[in-house]
Tab-separated table of C-alpha atoms and ligand atoms in Angstrom:
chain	number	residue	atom	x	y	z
A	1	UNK	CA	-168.869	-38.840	5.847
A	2	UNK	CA	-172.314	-38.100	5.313
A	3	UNK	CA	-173.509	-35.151	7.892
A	4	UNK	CA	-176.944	-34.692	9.427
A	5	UNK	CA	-177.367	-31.190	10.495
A	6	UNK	CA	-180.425	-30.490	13.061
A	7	UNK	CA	-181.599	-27.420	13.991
A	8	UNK	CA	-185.167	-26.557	16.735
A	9	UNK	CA	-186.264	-23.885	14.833
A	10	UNK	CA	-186.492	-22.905	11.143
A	11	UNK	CA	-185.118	-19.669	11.613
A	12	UNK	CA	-182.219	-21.710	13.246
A	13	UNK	CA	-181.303	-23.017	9.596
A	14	UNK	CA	-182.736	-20.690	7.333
A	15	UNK	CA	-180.321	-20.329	4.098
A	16	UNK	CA	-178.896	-23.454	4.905
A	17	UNK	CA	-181.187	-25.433	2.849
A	18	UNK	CA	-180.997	-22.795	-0.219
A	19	UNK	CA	-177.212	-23.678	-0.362
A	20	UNK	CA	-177.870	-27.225	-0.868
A	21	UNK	CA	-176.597	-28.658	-4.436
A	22	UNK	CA	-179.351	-31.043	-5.750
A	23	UNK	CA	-181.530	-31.028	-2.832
A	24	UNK	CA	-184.256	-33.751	-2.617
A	25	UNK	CA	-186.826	-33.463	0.707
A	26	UNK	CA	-188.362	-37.182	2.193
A	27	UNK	CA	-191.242	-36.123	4.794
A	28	UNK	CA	-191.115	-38.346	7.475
A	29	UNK	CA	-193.246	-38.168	10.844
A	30	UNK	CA	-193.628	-34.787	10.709
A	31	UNK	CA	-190.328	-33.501	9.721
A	32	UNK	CA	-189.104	-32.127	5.967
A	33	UNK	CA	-185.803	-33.907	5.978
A	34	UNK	CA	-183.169	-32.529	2.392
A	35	UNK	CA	-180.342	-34.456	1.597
A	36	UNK	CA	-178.117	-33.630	-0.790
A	37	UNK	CA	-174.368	-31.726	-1.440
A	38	UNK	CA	-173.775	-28.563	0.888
A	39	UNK	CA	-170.242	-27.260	-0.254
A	40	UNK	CA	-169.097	-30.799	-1.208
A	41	UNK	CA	-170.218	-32.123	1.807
A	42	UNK	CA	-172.685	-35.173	1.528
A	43	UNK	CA	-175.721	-33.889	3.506
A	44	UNK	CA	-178.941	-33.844	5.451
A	45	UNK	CA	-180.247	-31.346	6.940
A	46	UNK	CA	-183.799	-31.224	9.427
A	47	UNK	CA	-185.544	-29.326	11.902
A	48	UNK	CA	-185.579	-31.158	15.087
A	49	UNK	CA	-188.946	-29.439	16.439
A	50	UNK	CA	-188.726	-28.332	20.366
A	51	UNK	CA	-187.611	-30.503	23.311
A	52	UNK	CA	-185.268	-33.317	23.851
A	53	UNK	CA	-188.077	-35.809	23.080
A	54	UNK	CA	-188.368	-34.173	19.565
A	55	UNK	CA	-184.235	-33.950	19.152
A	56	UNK	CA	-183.797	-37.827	19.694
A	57	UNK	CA	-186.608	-39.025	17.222
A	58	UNK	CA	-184.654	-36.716	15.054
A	59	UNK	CA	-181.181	-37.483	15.675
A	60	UNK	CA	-182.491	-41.605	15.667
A	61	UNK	CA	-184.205	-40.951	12.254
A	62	UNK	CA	-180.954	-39.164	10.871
A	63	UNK	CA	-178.921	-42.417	11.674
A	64	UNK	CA	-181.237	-45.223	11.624
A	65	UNK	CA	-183.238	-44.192	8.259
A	66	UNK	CA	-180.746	-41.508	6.053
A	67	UNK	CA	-177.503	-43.009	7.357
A	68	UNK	CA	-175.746	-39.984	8.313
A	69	UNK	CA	-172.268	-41.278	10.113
A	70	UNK	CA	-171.850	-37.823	12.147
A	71	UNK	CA	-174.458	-35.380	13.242
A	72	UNK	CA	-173.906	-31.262	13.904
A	73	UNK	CA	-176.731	-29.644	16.216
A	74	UNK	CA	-176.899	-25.828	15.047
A	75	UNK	CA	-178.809	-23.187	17.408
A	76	UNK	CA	-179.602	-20.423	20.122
A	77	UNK	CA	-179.139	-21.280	24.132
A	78	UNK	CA	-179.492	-18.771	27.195
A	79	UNK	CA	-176.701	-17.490	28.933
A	80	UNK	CA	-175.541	-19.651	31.793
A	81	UNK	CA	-172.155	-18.109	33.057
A	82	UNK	CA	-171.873	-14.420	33.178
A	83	UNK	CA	-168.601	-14.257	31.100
A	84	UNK	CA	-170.666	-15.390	28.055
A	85	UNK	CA	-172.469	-13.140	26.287
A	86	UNK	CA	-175.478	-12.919	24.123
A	87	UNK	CA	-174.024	-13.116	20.429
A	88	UNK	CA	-171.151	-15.164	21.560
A	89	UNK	CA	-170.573	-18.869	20.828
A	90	UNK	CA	-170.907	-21.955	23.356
A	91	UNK	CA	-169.263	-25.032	21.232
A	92	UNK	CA	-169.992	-27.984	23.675
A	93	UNK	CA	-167.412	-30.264	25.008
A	94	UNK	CA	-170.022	-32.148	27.625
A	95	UNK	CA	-173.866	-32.224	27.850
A	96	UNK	CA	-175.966	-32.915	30.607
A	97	UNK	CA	-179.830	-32.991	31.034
A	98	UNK	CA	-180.632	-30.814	33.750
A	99	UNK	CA	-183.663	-31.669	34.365
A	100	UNK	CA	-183.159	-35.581	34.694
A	101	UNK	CA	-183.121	-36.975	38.358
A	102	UNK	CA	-184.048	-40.661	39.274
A	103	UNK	CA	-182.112	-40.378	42.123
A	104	UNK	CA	-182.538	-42.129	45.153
A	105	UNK	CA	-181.933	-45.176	42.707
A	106	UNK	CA	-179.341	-43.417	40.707
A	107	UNK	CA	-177.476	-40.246	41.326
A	108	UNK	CA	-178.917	-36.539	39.950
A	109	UNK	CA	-178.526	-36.373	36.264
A	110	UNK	CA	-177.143	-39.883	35.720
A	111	UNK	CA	-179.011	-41.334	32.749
A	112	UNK	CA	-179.830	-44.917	33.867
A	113	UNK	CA	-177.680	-47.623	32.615
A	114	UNK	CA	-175.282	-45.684	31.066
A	115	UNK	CA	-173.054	-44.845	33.856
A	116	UNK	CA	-173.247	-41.494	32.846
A	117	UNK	CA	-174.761	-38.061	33.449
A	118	UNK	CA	-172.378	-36.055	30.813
A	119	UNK	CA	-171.851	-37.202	27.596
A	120	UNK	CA	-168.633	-35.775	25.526
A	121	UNK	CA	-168.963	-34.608	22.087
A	122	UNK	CA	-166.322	-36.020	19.853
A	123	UNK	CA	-163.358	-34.349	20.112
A	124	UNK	CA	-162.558	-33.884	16.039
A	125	UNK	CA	-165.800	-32.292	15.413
A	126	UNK	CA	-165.969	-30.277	18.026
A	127	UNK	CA	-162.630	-28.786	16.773
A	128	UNK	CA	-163.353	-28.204	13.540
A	129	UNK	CA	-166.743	-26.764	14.167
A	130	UNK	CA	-164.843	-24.297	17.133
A	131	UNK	CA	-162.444	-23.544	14.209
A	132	UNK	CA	-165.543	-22.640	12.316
A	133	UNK	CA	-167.664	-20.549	14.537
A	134	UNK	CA	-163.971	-18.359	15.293
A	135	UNK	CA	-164.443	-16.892	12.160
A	136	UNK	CA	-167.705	-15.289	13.074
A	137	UNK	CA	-167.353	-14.521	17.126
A	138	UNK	CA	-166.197	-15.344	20.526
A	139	UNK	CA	-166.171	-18.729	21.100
A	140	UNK	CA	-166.271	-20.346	24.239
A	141	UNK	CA	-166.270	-24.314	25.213
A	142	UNK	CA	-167.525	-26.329	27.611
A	143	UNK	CA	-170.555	-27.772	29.441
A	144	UNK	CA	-174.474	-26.966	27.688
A	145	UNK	CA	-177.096	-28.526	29.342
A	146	UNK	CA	-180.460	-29.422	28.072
A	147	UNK	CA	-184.324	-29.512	29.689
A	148	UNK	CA	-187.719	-29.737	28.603
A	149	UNK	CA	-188.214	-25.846	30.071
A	150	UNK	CA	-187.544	-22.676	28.542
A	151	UNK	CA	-185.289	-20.823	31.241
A	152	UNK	CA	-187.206	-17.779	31.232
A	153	UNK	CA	-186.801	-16.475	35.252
A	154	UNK	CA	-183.470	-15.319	36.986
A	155	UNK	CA	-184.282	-17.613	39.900
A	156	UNK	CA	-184.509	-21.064	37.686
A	157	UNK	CA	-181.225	-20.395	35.798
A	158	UNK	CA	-179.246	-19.560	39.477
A	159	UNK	CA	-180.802	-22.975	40.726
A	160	UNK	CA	-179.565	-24.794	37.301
A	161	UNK	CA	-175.870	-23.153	37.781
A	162	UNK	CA	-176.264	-24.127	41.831
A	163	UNK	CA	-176.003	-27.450	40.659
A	164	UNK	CA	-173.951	-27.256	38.049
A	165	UNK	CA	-171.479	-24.557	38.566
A	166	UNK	CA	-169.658	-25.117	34.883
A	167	UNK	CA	-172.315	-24.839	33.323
A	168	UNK	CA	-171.891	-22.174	29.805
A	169	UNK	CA	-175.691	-22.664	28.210
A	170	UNK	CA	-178.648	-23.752	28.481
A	171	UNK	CA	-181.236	-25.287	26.018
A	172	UNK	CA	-184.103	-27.672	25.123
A	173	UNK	CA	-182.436	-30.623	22.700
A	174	UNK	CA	-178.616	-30.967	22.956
A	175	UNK	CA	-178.017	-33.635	25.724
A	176	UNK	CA	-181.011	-35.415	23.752
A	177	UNK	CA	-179.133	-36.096	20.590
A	178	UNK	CA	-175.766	-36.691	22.459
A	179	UNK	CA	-177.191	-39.761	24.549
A	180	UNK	CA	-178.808	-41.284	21.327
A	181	UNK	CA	-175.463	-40.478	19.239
A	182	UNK	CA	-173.689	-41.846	22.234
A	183	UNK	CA	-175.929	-44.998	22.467
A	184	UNK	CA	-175.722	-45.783	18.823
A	185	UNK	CA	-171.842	-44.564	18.325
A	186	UNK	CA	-172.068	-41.768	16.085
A	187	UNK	CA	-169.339	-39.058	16.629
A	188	UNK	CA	-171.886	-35.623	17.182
A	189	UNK	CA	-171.160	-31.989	17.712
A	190	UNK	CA	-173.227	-29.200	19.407
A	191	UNK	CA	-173.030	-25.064	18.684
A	192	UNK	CA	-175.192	-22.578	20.245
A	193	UNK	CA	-175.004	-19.049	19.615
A	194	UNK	CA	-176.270	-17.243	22.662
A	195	UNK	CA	-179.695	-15.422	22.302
A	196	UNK	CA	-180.653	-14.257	25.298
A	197	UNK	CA	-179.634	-14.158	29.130
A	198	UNK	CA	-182.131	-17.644	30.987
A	199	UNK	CA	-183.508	-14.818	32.927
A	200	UNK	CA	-186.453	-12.565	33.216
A	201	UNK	CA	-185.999	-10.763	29.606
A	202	UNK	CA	-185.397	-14.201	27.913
A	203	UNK	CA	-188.549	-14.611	26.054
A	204	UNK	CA	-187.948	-10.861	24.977
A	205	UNK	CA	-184.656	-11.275	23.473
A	206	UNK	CA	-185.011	-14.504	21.952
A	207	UNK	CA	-187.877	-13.766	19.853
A	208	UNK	CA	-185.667	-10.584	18.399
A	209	UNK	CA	-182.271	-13.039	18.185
A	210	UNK	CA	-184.140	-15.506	16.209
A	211	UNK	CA	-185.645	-13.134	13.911
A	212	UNK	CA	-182.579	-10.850	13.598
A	213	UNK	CA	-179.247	-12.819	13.791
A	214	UNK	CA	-179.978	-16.696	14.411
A	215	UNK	CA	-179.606	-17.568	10.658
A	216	UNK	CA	-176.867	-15.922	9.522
A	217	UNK	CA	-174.676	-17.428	12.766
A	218	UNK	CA	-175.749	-20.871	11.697
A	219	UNK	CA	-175.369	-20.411	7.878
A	220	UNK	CA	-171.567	-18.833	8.722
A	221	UNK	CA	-170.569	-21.681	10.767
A	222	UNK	CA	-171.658	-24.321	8.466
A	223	UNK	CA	-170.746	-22.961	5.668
A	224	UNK	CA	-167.148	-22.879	7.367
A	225	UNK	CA	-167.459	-26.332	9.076
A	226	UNK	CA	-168.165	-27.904	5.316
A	227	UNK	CA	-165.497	-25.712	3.388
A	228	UNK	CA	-162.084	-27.813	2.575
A	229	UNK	CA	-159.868	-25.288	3.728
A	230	UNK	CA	-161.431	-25.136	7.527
A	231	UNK	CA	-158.457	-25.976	9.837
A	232	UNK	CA	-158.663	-29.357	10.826
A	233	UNK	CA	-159.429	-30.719	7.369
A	234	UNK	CA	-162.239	-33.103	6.697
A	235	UNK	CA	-163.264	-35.517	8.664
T	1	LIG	N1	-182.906	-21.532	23.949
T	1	LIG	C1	-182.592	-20.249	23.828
T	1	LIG	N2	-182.760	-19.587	24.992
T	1	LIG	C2	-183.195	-20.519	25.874
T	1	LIG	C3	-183.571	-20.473	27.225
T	1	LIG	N3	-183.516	-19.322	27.912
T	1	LIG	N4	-183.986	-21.614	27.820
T	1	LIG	C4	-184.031	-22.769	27.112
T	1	LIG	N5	-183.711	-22.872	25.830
T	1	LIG	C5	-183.290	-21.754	25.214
């Protein structure tokens, strides 16, 4: 296994690149990427930058360039169900890009010649990083979905959960790296820790989450994803 972990934002992954064993950074169009050991784990780890384009250069890059076999997207969402709660964990078991729509010549949110407008994680990741993220909070699974729009007004969220009423988070990157990890057949996982509510305080509370709390959640989870003693084992 080697693991590419991708976070948006650099206080997303703070501490994570401290705990790398031997780290060695490669600058490559515009991104700082370290590779090295984290916790025995053969590793690279990158910030994505913001938006879905950004996520699949990234998540392409990872593969195509550093060879990682399985990639882990670390980071905050909004709220997008009312039972989950800022703080709490969204580990995603389908992503969608909300803000994708060629219909009339193919249905809303189908991604053209794929078939598909939801694209599953892999089901052993996603278990062991669930297993991971239990140790910190409440964890909840299930549909994130991804847009080039920060969700920043009550009325855009309700129209995004009008349309897709399972929806658990929203974000800017996840359904990004899941069609180019589904495309070239690497088994990926996506966490989100829940920093704010997609509504009218959004802006507000995500600027404190990502200052306050953001980096210790990701830092926790990894560092429990990579350990040998994680339920579910290594992959
Ligand atoms: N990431 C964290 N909060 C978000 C929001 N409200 N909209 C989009 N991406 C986010």
């Amino acid at each position: 296994m080697r693991l590419g972990i991708i976070s948006a934002l650099a206080e997303e992954q703070h501490g994570l690149i401290e705990a790398f064993e031997g780290p060695y950074k490669h600058i490559h169009g515009m991104r700082e990427y370290t590779t090295g050991k984290l916790w025995e784990i053969d590793a690279v780890c990158v910030l994505s930058r913001i938006g879905k384009v950004a996520a699949a250069m990234t998540a392409a890059i990872l593969v195509e360039k550093f060879g990682v076999t399985h990639i882990v997207f670390t980071g905050v969402a909004g709220s997008g169900d009312k039972n989950v709660k800022v703080g709490d964990i969204v580990v995603a078991e389908a992503l969608v890009q909300h803000d994708f729509d060629a219909s009339p010549l193919f249905p809303q949110f189908e991604i053209p010649l794929t078939g598909l407008s939801r694209f599953a994680t892999d089901v052993a990741l996603t278990e062991r990083l669930a297993n991971a993220a239990a140790k910190t909070t409440r964890v909840h699974r299930g549909l994130i979905a991804s847009g080039d729009k920060f969700i920043g007004k009550l009325a855009q969220i309700q129209a995004i959960k009008a349309e897709l009423p399972d929806l658990l988070a929203v974000e800017m990157e996840g359904a990004a790296v899941a069609q180019v990890c589904f495309e070239l057949g690497i088994p990926f996982a996506v966490i989100r820790t829940i920093s704010d509510n997609a509504n009218d305080d959004a802006a507000v509370d995500f600027m404190h989450f990502i200052k306050t709390v953001a980096s210790r959640y990701a830092f926790e989870v990894i560092h429990n994803f990579c350990h040998p003693d994680n339920p579910g084992g290594q992959v």
